[in-house]
N, CA, C and O atoms as a Tinker XYZ file with bonds, in Angstrom:
   404  protein
     1  N     20.526000   16.758000   -5.086000    73     2
     2  CA    21.592000   17.724000   -5.044000    64     1     3
     3  C     22.903000   16.988000   -5.298000    63     2     4     5
     4  O     23.134000   15.914000   -4.741000    81     3
     5  N     23.751000   17.557000   -6.128000    73     3     6
     6  CA    25.054000   16.966000   -6.407000    64     5     7
     7  C     26.130000   17.942000   -5.950000    63     6     8     9
     8  O     26.097000   19.123000   -6.295000    81     7
     9  N     27.074000   17.444000   -5.180000    73     7    10
    10  CA    28.190000   18.265000   -4.707000    64     9    11
    11  C     29.437000   17.408000   -4.727000    63    10    12    13
    12  O     29.424000   16.278000   -4.237000    81    11
    13  N     30.507000   17.928000   -5.283000    73    11    14
    14  CA    31.778000   17.206000   -5.344000    64    13    15
    15  C     31.624000   15.837000   -6.008000    63    14    16    17
    16  O     32.311000   14.886000   -5.635000    81    15
    17  N     30.723000   15.733000   -6.993000    73    15    18
    18  CA    30.544000   14.473000   -7.695000    64    17    19
    19  C     29.796000   13.414000   -6.914000    63    18    20    21
    20  O     29.631000   12.294000   -7.397000    81    19
    21  N     29.347000   13.740000   -5.736000    73    19    22
    22  CA    28.609000   12.773000   -4.920000    64    21    23
    23  C     27.167000   13.244000   -4.772000    63    22    24    25
    24  O     26.895000   14.431000   -4.592000    81    23
    25  N     26.274000   12.306000   -4.849000    73    23    26
    26  CA    24.875000   12.658000   -4.650000    64    25    27
    27  C     24.575000   12.697000   -3.160000    63    26    28    29
    28  O     24.999000   11.829000   -2.398000    81    27
    29  N     23.849000   13.705000   -2.773000    73    27    30
    30  CA    23.404000   13.827000   -1.385000    64    29    31
    31  C     21.888000   13.719000   -1.377000    63    30    32    33
    32  O     21.211000   14.126000   -2.321000    81    31
    33  N     21.392000   13.181000   -0.330000    73    31    34
    34  CA    19.945000   13.108000   -0.211000    64    33    35
    35  C     19.557000   13.254000    1.241000    63    34    36    37
    36  O     20.358000   13.046000    2.152000    81    35
    37  N     18.323000   13.612000    1.424000    73    35    38
    38  CA    17.760000   13.726000    2.764000    64    37    39
    39  C     16.499000   12.880000    2.814000    63    38    40    41
    40  O     15.799000   12.711000    1.816000    81    39
    41  N     16.236000   12.368000    3.968000    73    39    42
    42  CA    15.004000   11.619000    4.175000    64    41    43
    43  C     14.179000   12.389000    5.192000    63    42    44    45
    44  O     14.611000   12.617000    6.322000    81    43
    45  N     13.002000   12.780000    4.775000    73    43    46
    46  CA    12.075000   13.450000    5.676000    64    45    47
    47  C     11.306000   12.347000    6.405000    63    46    48    49
    48  O     10.368000   11.766000    5.859000    81    47
    49  N     11.713000   12.069000    7.641000    73    47    50
    50  CA    11.121000   10.955000    8.383000    64    49    51
    51  C      9.636000   11.162000    8.645000    63    50    52    53
    52  O      8.861000   10.205000    8.635000    81    51
    53  N      9.238000   12.411000    8.878000    73    51    54
    54  CA     7.812000   12.672000    9.086000    64    53    55
    55  C      7.017000   12.374000    7.815000    63    54    56    57
    56  O      5.941000   11.778000    7.873000    81    55
    57  N      7.550000   12.792000    6.674000    73    55    58
    58  CA     6.875000   12.544000    5.404000    64    57    59
    59  C      6.848000   11.049000    5.081000    63    58    60    61
    60  O      5.855000   10.542000    4.559000    81    59
    61  N      7.928000   10.352000    5.387000    73    59    62
    62  CA     7.965000    8.904000    5.177000    64    61    63
    63  C      6.922000    8.218000    6.054000    63    62    64    65
    64  O      6.233000    7.301000    5.609000    81    63
    65  N      6.811000    8.666000    7.298000    73    63    66
    66  CA     5.795000    8.113000    8.202000    64    65    67
    67  C      4.390000    8.392000    7.662000    63    66    68    69
    68  O      3.520000    7.522000    7.708000    81    67
    69  N      4.174000    9.604000    7.152000    73    67    70
    70  CA     2.874000    9.942000    6.571000    64    69    71
    71  C      2.556000    9.042000    5.378000    63    70    72    73
    72  O      1.410000    8.630000    5.194000    81    71
    73  N      3.565000    8.740000    4.574000    73    71    74
    74  CA     3.361000    7.864000    3.413000    64    73    75
    75  C      2.964000    6.461000    3.867000    63    74    76    77
    76  O      2.069000    5.847000    3.287000    81    75
    77  N      3.626000    5.961000    4.895000    73    75    78
    78  CA     3.293000    4.633000    5.426000    64    77    79
    79  C      1.850000    4.632000    5.936000    63    78    80    81
    80  O      1.095000    3.694000    5.679000    81    79
    81  N      1.480000    5.679000    6.653000    73    79    82
    82  CA     0.122000    5.791000    7.181000    64    81    83
    83  C     -0.897000    5.882000    6.045000    63    82    84    85
    84  O     -1.953000    5.253000    6.105000    81    83
    85  N     -0.582000    6.662000    5.014000    73    83    86
    86  CA    -1.492000    6.799000    3.869000    64    85    87
    87  C     -1.672000    5.460000    3.160000    63    86    88    89
    88  O     -2.780000    5.124000    2.741000    81    87
    89  N     -0.591000    4.695000    3.025000    73    87    90
    90  CA    -0.699000    3.376000    2.397000    64    89    91
    91  C     -1.578000    2.450000    3.232000    63    90    92    93
    92  O     -2.374000    1.684000    2.689000    81    91
    93  N     -1.431000    2.523000    4.549000    73    91    94
    94  CA    -2.252000    1.697000    5.443000    64    93    95
    95  C     -3.720000    2.078000    5.310000    63    94    96    97
    96  O     -4.588000    1.211000    5.210000    81    95
    97  N     -3.992000    3.379000    5.310000    73    95    98
    98  CA    -5.367000    3.859000    5.193000    64    97    99
    99  C     -5.974000    3.439000    3.858000    63    98   100   101
   100  O     -7.112000    2.975000    3.804000    81    99
   101  N     -5.206000    3.604000    2.783000    73    99   102
   102  CA    -5.698000    3.213000    1.466000    64   101   103
   103  C     -5.984000    1.715000    1.420000    63   102   104   105
   104  O     -7.008000    1.293000    0.881000    81   103
   105  N     -5.089000    0.917000    1.978000    73   103   106
   106  CA    -5.295000   -0.530000    2.005000    64   105   107
   107  C     -6.563000   -0.907000    2.747000    63   106   108   109
   108  O     -7.309000   -1.783000    2.308000    81   107
   109  N     -6.809000   -0.246000    3.870000    73   107   110
   110  CA    -8.026000   -0.488000    4.644000    64   109   111
   111  C     -9.258000   -0.069000    3.852000    63   110   112   113
   112  O    -10.265000   -0.778000    3.832000    81   111
   113  N     -9.171000    1.094000    3.195000    73   111   114
   114  CA   -10.288000    1.562000    2.371000    64   113   115
   115  C    -10.588000    0.581000    1.243000    63   114   116   117
   116  O    -11.751000    0.285000    0.970000    81   115
   117  N     -9.553000    0.079000    0.592000    73   115   118
   118  CA    -9.745000   -0.878000   -0.499000    64   117   119
   119  C    -10.454000   -2.129000    0.015000    63   118   120   121
   120  O    -11.351000   -2.654000   -0.645000    81   119
   121  N    -10.052000   -2.603000    1.192000    73   119   122
   122  CA   -10.713000   -3.776000    1.781000    64   121   123
   123  C    -12.204000   -3.508000    1.975000    63   122   124   125
   124  O    -13.039000   -4.360000    1.673000    81   123
   125  N    -12.529000   -2.328000    2.477000    73   123   126
   126  CA   -13.926000   -1.956000    2.707000    64   125   127
   127  C    -14.687000   -1.900000    1.388000    63   126   128   129
   128  O    -15.775000   -2.460000    1.261000    81   127
   129  N    -14.097000   -1.211000    0.404000    73   127   130
   130  CA   -14.762000   -1.081000   -0.899000    64   129   131
   131  C    -14.961000   -2.440000   -1.549000    63   130   132   133
   132  O    -16.026000   -2.720000   -2.100000    81   131
   133  N    -13.947000   -3.276000   -1.488000    73   131   134
   134  CA   -14.042000   -4.597000   -2.105000    64   133   135
   135  C    -15.147000   -5.422000   -1.443000    63   134   136   137
   136  O    -15.892000   -6.126000   -2.123000    81   135
   137  N    -15.247000   -5.333000   -0.135000    73   135   138
   138  CA   -16.318000   -6.038000    0.568000    64   137   139
   139  C    -17.693000   -5.559000    0.132000    63   138   140   141
   140  O    -18.602000   -6.362000   -0.078000    81   139
   141  N    -17.841000   -4.236000   -0.002000    73   139   142
   142  CA   -19.121000   -3.681000   -0.439000    64   141   143
   143  C    -19.446000   -4.114000   -1.871000    63   142   144   145
   144  O    -20.577000   -4.497000   -2.170000    81   143
   145  N    -18.453000   -4.050000   -2.742000    73   143   146
   146  CA   -18.664000   -4.447000   -4.138000    64   145   147
   147  C    -19.023000   -5.925000   -4.217000    63   146   148   149
   148  O    -19.948000   -6.304000   -4.936000    81   147
   149  N    -18.298000   -6.757000   -3.486000    73   147   150
   150  CA   -18.588000   -8.198000   -3.500000    64   149   151
   151  C    -20.007000   -8.486000   -3.025000    63   150   152   153
   152  O    -20.681000   -9.362000   -3.566000    81   151
   153  N    -20.457000   -7.753000   -2.018000    73   151   154
   154  CA   -21.827000   -7.919000   -1.524000    64   153   155
   155  C    -22.834000   -7.569000   -2.612000    63   154   156   157
   156  O    -23.794000   -8.307000   -2.834000    81   155
   157  N    -22.618000   -6.441000   -3.292000    73   155   158
   158  CA   -23.532000   -6.031000   -4.362000    64   157   159
   159  C    -23.527000   -7.030000   -5.521000    63   158   160   161
   160  O    -24.576000   -7.345000   -6.082000    81   159
   161  N    -22.349000   -7.518000   -5.872000    73   159   162
   162  CA   -22.247000   -8.497000   -6.962000    64   161   163
   163  C    -22.966000   -9.790000   -6.573000    63   162   164   165
   164  O    -23.690000  -10.368000   -7.384000    81   163
   165  N    -22.769000  -10.239000   -5.345000    73   163   166
   166  CA   -23.448000  -11.462000   -4.891000    64   165   167
   167  C    -24.963000  -11.273000   -4.919000    63   166   168   169
   168  O    -25.694000  -12.161000   -5.356000    81   167
   169  N    -25.435000  -10.108000   -4.451000    73   167   170
   170  CA   -26.874000   -9.824000   -4.483000    64   169   171
   171  C    -27.391000   -9.794000   -5.919000    63   170   172   173
   172  O    -28.471000  -10.309000   -6.207000    81   171
   173  N    -26.627000   -9.198000   -6.802000    73   171   174
   174  CA   -27.013000   -9.113000   -8.210000    64   173   175
   175  C    -27.186000  -10.500000   -8.819000    63   174   176   177
   176  O    -28.129000  -10.750000   -9.571000    81   175
   177  N    -26.273000  -11.385000   -8.486000    73   175   178
   178  CA   -26.307000  -12.717000   -9.084000    64   177   179
   179  C    -27.385000  -13.627000   -8.478000    63   178   180   181
   180  O    -27.601000  -14.735000   -8.968000    81   179
   181  N    -28.055000  -13.172000   -7.427000    73   179   182
   182  CA   -29.200000  -13.926000   -6.903000    64   181   183
   183  C    -30.358000  -13.915000   -7.900000    63   182   184   185
   184  O    -31.139000  -14.864000   -7.975000    81   183
   185  N    -30.454000  -12.822000   -8.664000    73   183   186
   186  CA   -31.584000  -12.692000   -9.595000    64   185   187
   187  C    -31.147000  -12.584000  -11.057000    63   186   188   189
   188  O    -31.982000  -12.370000  -11.936000    81   187
   189  N    -29.869000  -12.728000  -11.322000    73   187   190
   190  CA   -29.367000  -12.569000  -12.692000    64   189   191
   191  C    -28.668000  -13.854000  -13.095000    63   190   192   193
   192  O    -27.625000  -14.206000  -12.545000    81   191
   193  N    -29.243000  -14.540000  -14.045000    73   191   194
   194  CA   -28.690000  -15.814000  -14.494000    64   193   195
   195  C    -28.762000  -15.856000  -16.016000    63   194   196   197
   196  O    -29.812000  -16.124000  -16.600000    81   195
   197  N    -27.634000  -15.590000  -16.634000    73   195   198
   198  CA   -27.577000  -15.582000  -18.097000    64   197   199
   199  C    -26.113000  -15.677000  -18.520000    63   198   200   201
   200  O    -25.208000  -15.710000  -17.686000    81   199
   201  N    -25.906000  -15.719000  -19.827000    73   199   202
   202  CA   -24.538000  -15.712000  -20.345000    64   201   203
   203  C    -23.822000  -14.429000  -19.912000    63   202   204   205
   204  O    -22.649000  -14.462000  -19.540000    81   203
   205  N    -24.531000  -13.308000  -19.963000    73   203   206
   206  CA   -23.941000  -12.030000  -19.548000    64   205   207
   207  C    -23.561000  -12.067000  -18.068000    63   206   208   209
   208  O    -22.521000  -11.539000  -17.676000    81   207
   209  N    -24.403000  -12.690000  -17.253000    73   207   210
   210  CA   -24.099000  -12.803000  -15.824000    64   209   211
   211  C    -22.842000  -13.634000  -15.607000    63   210   212   213
   212  O    -21.999000  -13.291000  -14.779000    81   211
   213  N    -22.720000  -14.719000  -16.348000    73   211   214
   214  CA   -21.529000  -15.571000  -16.222000    64   213   215
   215  C    -20.275000  -14.814000  -16.654000    63   214   216   217
   216  O    -19.225000  -14.921000  -16.019000    81   215
   217  N    -20.395000  -14.051000  -17.738000    73   215   218
   218  CA   -19.247000  -13.265000  -18.200000    64   217   219
   219  C    -18.896000  -12.166000  -17.199000    63   218   220   221
   220  O    -17.722000  -11.883000  -16.959000    81   219
   221  N    -19.928000  -11.550000  -16.618000    73   219   222
   222  CA   -19.671000  -10.517000  -15.610000    64   221   223
   223  C    -18.961000  -11.123000  -14.416000    63   222   224   225
   224  O    -18.043000  -10.512000  -13.870000    81   223
   225  N    -19.365000  -12.304000  -14.003000    73   223   226
   226  CA   -18.737000  -12.988000  -12.866000    64   225   227
   227  C    -17.269000  -13.273000  -13.180000    63   226   228   229
   228  O    -16.408000  -13.089000  -12.320000    81   227
   229  N    -16.978000  -13.717000  -14.397000    73   227   230
   230  CA   -15.597000  -13.996000  -14.801000    64   229   231
   231  C    -14.749000  -12.731000  -14.744000    63   230   232   233
   232  O    -13.635000  -12.736000  -14.221000    81   231
   233  N    -15.293000  -11.653000  -15.288000    73   231   234
   234  CA   -14.558000  -10.381000  -15.280000    64   233   235
   235  C    -14.380000   -9.881000  -13.845000    63   234   236   237
   236  O    -13.316000   -9.376000  -13.489000    81   235
   237  N    -15.413000  -10.021000  -13.032000    73   235   238
   238  CA   -15.301000   -9.593000  -11.629000    64   237   239
   239  C    -14.226000  -10.403000  -10.905000    63   238   240   241
   240  O    -13.454000   -9.851000  -10.121000    81   239
   241  N    -14.175000  -11.692000  -11.164000    73   239   242
   242  CA   -13.145000  -12.533000  -10.540000    64   241   243
   243  C    -11.743000  -12.108000  -10.983000    63   242   244   245
   244  O    -10.814000  -12.099000  -10.175000    81   243
   245  N    -11.589000  -11.756000  -12.262000    73   243   246
   246  CA   -10.295000  -11.260000  -12.747000    64   245   247
   247  C     -9.944000   -9.936000  -12.069000    63   246   248   249
   248  O     -8.799000   -9.714000  -11.675000    81   247
   249  N    -10.935000   -9.068000  -11.940000    73   247   250
   250  CA   -10.728000   -7.781000  -11.285000    64   249   251
   251  C    -10.329000   -7.993000   -9.821000    63   250   252   253
   252  O     -9.425000   -7.333000   -9.310000    81   251
   253  N    -11.018000   -8.923000   -9.160000    73   251   254
   254  CA   -10.699000   -9.228000   -7.765000    64   253   255
   255  C     -9.267000   -9.735000   -7.633000    63   254   256   257
   256  O     -8.564000   -9.364000   -6.692000    81   255
   257  N     -8.832000  -10.572000   -8.560000    73   255   258
   258  CA    -7.445000  -11.063000   -8.536000    64   257   259
   259  C     -6.467000   -9.902000   -8.706000    63   258   260   261
   260  O     -5.426000   -9.866000   -8.050000    81   259
   261  N     -6.796000   -8.957000   -9.580000    73   259   262
   262  CA    -5.942000   -7.779000   -9.765000    64   261   263
   263  C     -5.877000   -6.922000   -8.511000    63   262   264   265
   264  O     -4.812000   -6.427000   -8.142000    81   263
   265  N     -7.021000   -6.752000   -7.860000    73   263   266
   266  CA    -7.054000   -5.976000   -6.616000    64   265   267
   267  C     -6.245000   -6.685000   -5.537000    63   266   268   269
   268  O     -5.537000   -6.037000   -4.765000    81   267
   269  N     -6.343000   -7.995000   -5.478000    73   267   270
   270  CA    -5.566000   -8.765000   -4.504000    64   269   271
   271  C     -4.073000   -8.570000   -4.738000    63   270   272   273
   272  O     -3.315000   -8.374000   -3.788000    81   271
   273  N     -3.652000   -8.624000   -5.991000    73   271   274
   274  CA    -2.236000   -8.404000   -6.313000    64   273   275
   275  C     -1.804000   -6.988000   -5.928000    63   274   276   277
   276  O     -0.711000   -6.796000   -5.395000    81   275
   277  N     -2.661000   -5.995000   -6.196000    73   275   278
   278  CA    -2.347000   -4.620000   -5.827000    64   277   279
   279  C     -2.194000   -4.484000   -4.312000    63   278   280   281
   280  O     -1.270000   -3.827000   -3.833000    81   279
   281  N     -3.101000   -5.107000   -3.563000    73   279   282
   282  CA    -3.025000   -5.032000   -2.099000    64   281   283
   283  C     -1.746000   -5.678000   -1.591000    63   282   284   285
   284  O     -1.098000   -5.142000   -0.692000    81   283
   285  N     -1.375000   -6.822000   -2.156000    73   283   286
   286  CA    -0.143000   -7.492000   -1.736000    64   285   287
   287  C      1.074000   -6.615000   -2.027000    63   286   288   289
   288  O      1.976000   -6.503000   -1.196000    81   287
   289  N      1.097000   -5.997000   -3.202000    73   287   290
   290  CA     2.211000   -5.110000   -3.544000    64   289   291
   291  C      2.238000   -3.881000   -2.645000    63   290   292   293
   292  O      3.307000   -3.427000   -2.238000    81   291
   293  N      1.064000   -3.346000   -2.338000    73   291   294
   294  CA     0.983000   -2.201000   -1.434000    64   293   295
   295  C      1.474000   -2.589000   -0.044000    63   294   296   297
   296  O      2.176000   -1.813000    0.604000    81   295
   297  N      1.110000   -3.780000    0.417000    73   295   298
   298  CA     1.587000   -4.260000    1.717000    64   297   299
   299  C      3.109000   -4.383000    1.722000    63   298   300   301
   300  O      3.764000   -4.006000    2.694000    81   299
   301  N      3.670000   -4.914000    0.628000    73   299   302
   302  CA     5.134000   -5.023000    0.524000    64   301   303
   303  C      5.783000   -3.645000    0.564000    63   302   304   305
   304  O      6.759000   -3.430000    1.282000    81   303
   305  N      5.239000   -2.719000   -0.207000    73   303   306
   306  CA     5.789000   -1.364000   -0.245000    64   305   307
   307  C      5.702000   -0.702000    1.124000    63   306   308   309
   308  O      6.633000   -0.020000    1.552000    81   307
   309  N      4.580000   -0.905000    1.810000    73   307   310
   310  CA     4.415000   -0.322000    3.143000    64   309   311
   311  C      5.429000   -0.910000    4.120000    63   310   312   313
   312  O      6.009000   -0.182000    4.926000    81   311
   313  N      5.646000   -2.230000    4.051000    73   311   314
   314  CA     6.642000   -2.859000    4.934000    64   313   315
   315  C      8.047000   -2.316000    4.645000    63   314   316   317
   316  O      8.814000   -2.044000    5.568000    81   315
   317  N      8.371000   -2.163000    3.373000    73   315   318
   318  CA     9.684000   -1.636000    3.000000    64   317   319
   319  C      9.842000   -0.204000    3.496000    63   318   320   321
   320  O     10.887000    0.151000    4.041000    81   319
   321  N      8.820000    0.616000    3.313000    73   319   322
   322  CA     8.887000    2.007000    3.767000    64   321   323
   323  C      8.984000    2.078000    5.287000    63   322   324   325
   324  O      9.728000    2.896000    5.828000    81   323
   325  N      8.231000    1.221000    5.975000    73   323   326
   326  CA     8.292000    1.200000    7.441000    64   325   327
   327  C      9.692000    0.795000    7.910000    63   326   328   329
   328  O     10.227000    1.382000    8.851000    81   327
   329  N     10.284000   -0.211000    7.252000    73   327   330
   330  CA    11.638000   -0.644000    7.608000    64   329   331
   331  C     12.652000    0.455000    7.312000    63   330   332   333
   332  O     13.584000    0.667000    8.087000    81   331
   333  N     12.473000    1.155000    6.191000    73   331   334
   334  CA    13.370000    2.272000    5.864000    64   333   335
   335  C     13.278000    3.342000    6.947000    63   334   336   337
   336  O     14.296000    3.892000    7.368000    81   335
   337  N     12.066000    3.636000    7.395000    73   335   338
   338  CA    11.890000    4.632000    8.456000    64   337   339
   339  C     12.635000    4.194000    9.712000    63   338   340   341
   340  O     13.343000    4.988000   10.331000    81   339
   341  N     12.472000    2.930000   10.083000    73   339   342
   342  CA    13.169000    2.397000   11.263000    64   341   343
   343  C     14.677000    2.481000   11.085000    63   342   344   345
   344  O     15.391000    2.891000   12.000000    81   343
   345  N     15.162000    2.093000    9.911000    73   343   346
   346  CA    16.608000    2.127000    9.661000    64   345   347
   347  C     17.162000    3.543000    9.722000    63   346   348   349
   348  O     18.197000    3.779000   10.347000    81   347
   349  N     16.480000    4.488000    9.077000    73   347   350
   350  CA    16.951000    5.874000    9.099000    64   349   351
   351  C     16.894000    6.450000   10.509000    63   350   352   353
   352  O     17.809000    7.159000   10.929000    81   351
   353  N     15.826000    6.148000   11.238000    73   351   354
   354  CA    15.708000    6.646000   12.611000    64   353   355
   355  C     16.827000    6.084000   13.482000    63   354   356   357
   356  O     17.421000    6.812000   14.277000    81   355
   357  N     17.115000    4.806000   13.338000    73   355   358
   358  CA    18.199000    4.178000   14.096000    64   357   359
   359  C     19.538000    4.810000   13.746000    63   358   360   361
   360  O     20.356000    5.068000   14.630000    81   359
   361  N     19.765000    5.061000   12.462000    73   359   362
   362  CA    21.027000    5.687000   12.037000    64   361   363
   363  C     21.171000    7.083000   12.628000    63   362   364   365
   364  O     22.248000    7.452000   13.098000    81   363
   365  N     20.097000    7.857000   12.607000    73   363   366
   366  CA    20.137000    9.209000   13.182000    64   365   367
   367  C     20.411000    9.127000   14.674000    63   366   368   369
   368  O     21.261000    9.853000   15.189000    81   367
   369  N     19.702000    8.253000   15.371000    73   367   370
   370  CA    19.890000    8.115000   16.818000    64   369   371
   371  C     21.308000    7.659000   17.154000    63   370   372   373
   372  O     21.915000    8.158000   18.101000    81   371
   373  N     21.832000    6.713000   16.380000    73   371   374
   374  CA    23.190000    6.212000   16.621000    64   373   375
   375  C     24.214000    7.307000   16.388000    63   374   376   377
   376  O     25.105000    7.519000   17.212000    81   375
   377  N     24.088000    8.005000   15.264000    73   375   378
   378  CA    25.043000    9.073000   14.956000    64   377   379
   379  C     24.949000   10.218000   15.957000    63   378   380   381
   380  O     25.969000   10.759000   16.383000    81   379
   381  N     23.746000   10.583000   16.326000    73   379   382
   382  CA    23.563000   11.656000   17.302000    64   381   383
   383  C     24.120000   11.244000   18.657000    63   382   384   385
   384  O     24.689000   12.070000   19.371000    81   383
   385  N     23.962000    9.977000   19.015000    73   383   386
   386  CA    24.441000    9.484000   20.304000    64   385   387
   387  C     25.953000    9.466000   20.424000    63   386   388   389
   388  O     26.483000    9.416000   21.534000    81   387
   389  N     26.656000    9.506000   19.303000    73   387   390
   390  CA    28.119000    9.494000   19.343000    64   389   391
   391  C     28.703000   10.864000   19.673000    63   390   392   393
   392  O     29.872000   10.967000   20.044000    81   391
   393  N     27.907000   11.900000   19.542000    73   391   394
   394  CA    28.411000   13.246000   19.803000    64   393   395
   395  C     28.239000   13.587000   21.280000    63   394   396   397
   396  O     27.221000   13.243000   21.881000    81   395
   397  N     29.225000   14.258000   21.864000    73   395   398
   398  CA    29.096000   14.649000   23.279000    64   397   399
   399  C     27.944000   15.637000   23.451000    63   398   400   401
   400  O     27.607000   16.419000   22.562000    81   399
   401  N     27.372000   15.556000   24.626000    73   399   402
   402  CA    26.232000   16.444000   24.906000    64   401   403
   403  C     26.638000   17.614000   25.731000    63   402   404
   404  O     25.804000   18.458000   26.058000    81   403
């Protein structure tokens, strides 16, 4: 919304909290899925030994590195969102506390 040449915005603290929670849940789910996939890949390679197996292992390792980078970025985003929630909540509490009751 633009009024008087200034942009106004609102932060829905409940929605921000839900986003932080969703990121945490997704991160946990990814950890679970990655563990399951790694187990299946390890089991597969017990009986699969060929050029194709070596190439699959290389691609899986690249994929794992990509997933690791995604998880790290998701963790950073979650920390930033959590800090934003804390900052906005503190600002609201401080501003509200200045008004007489």
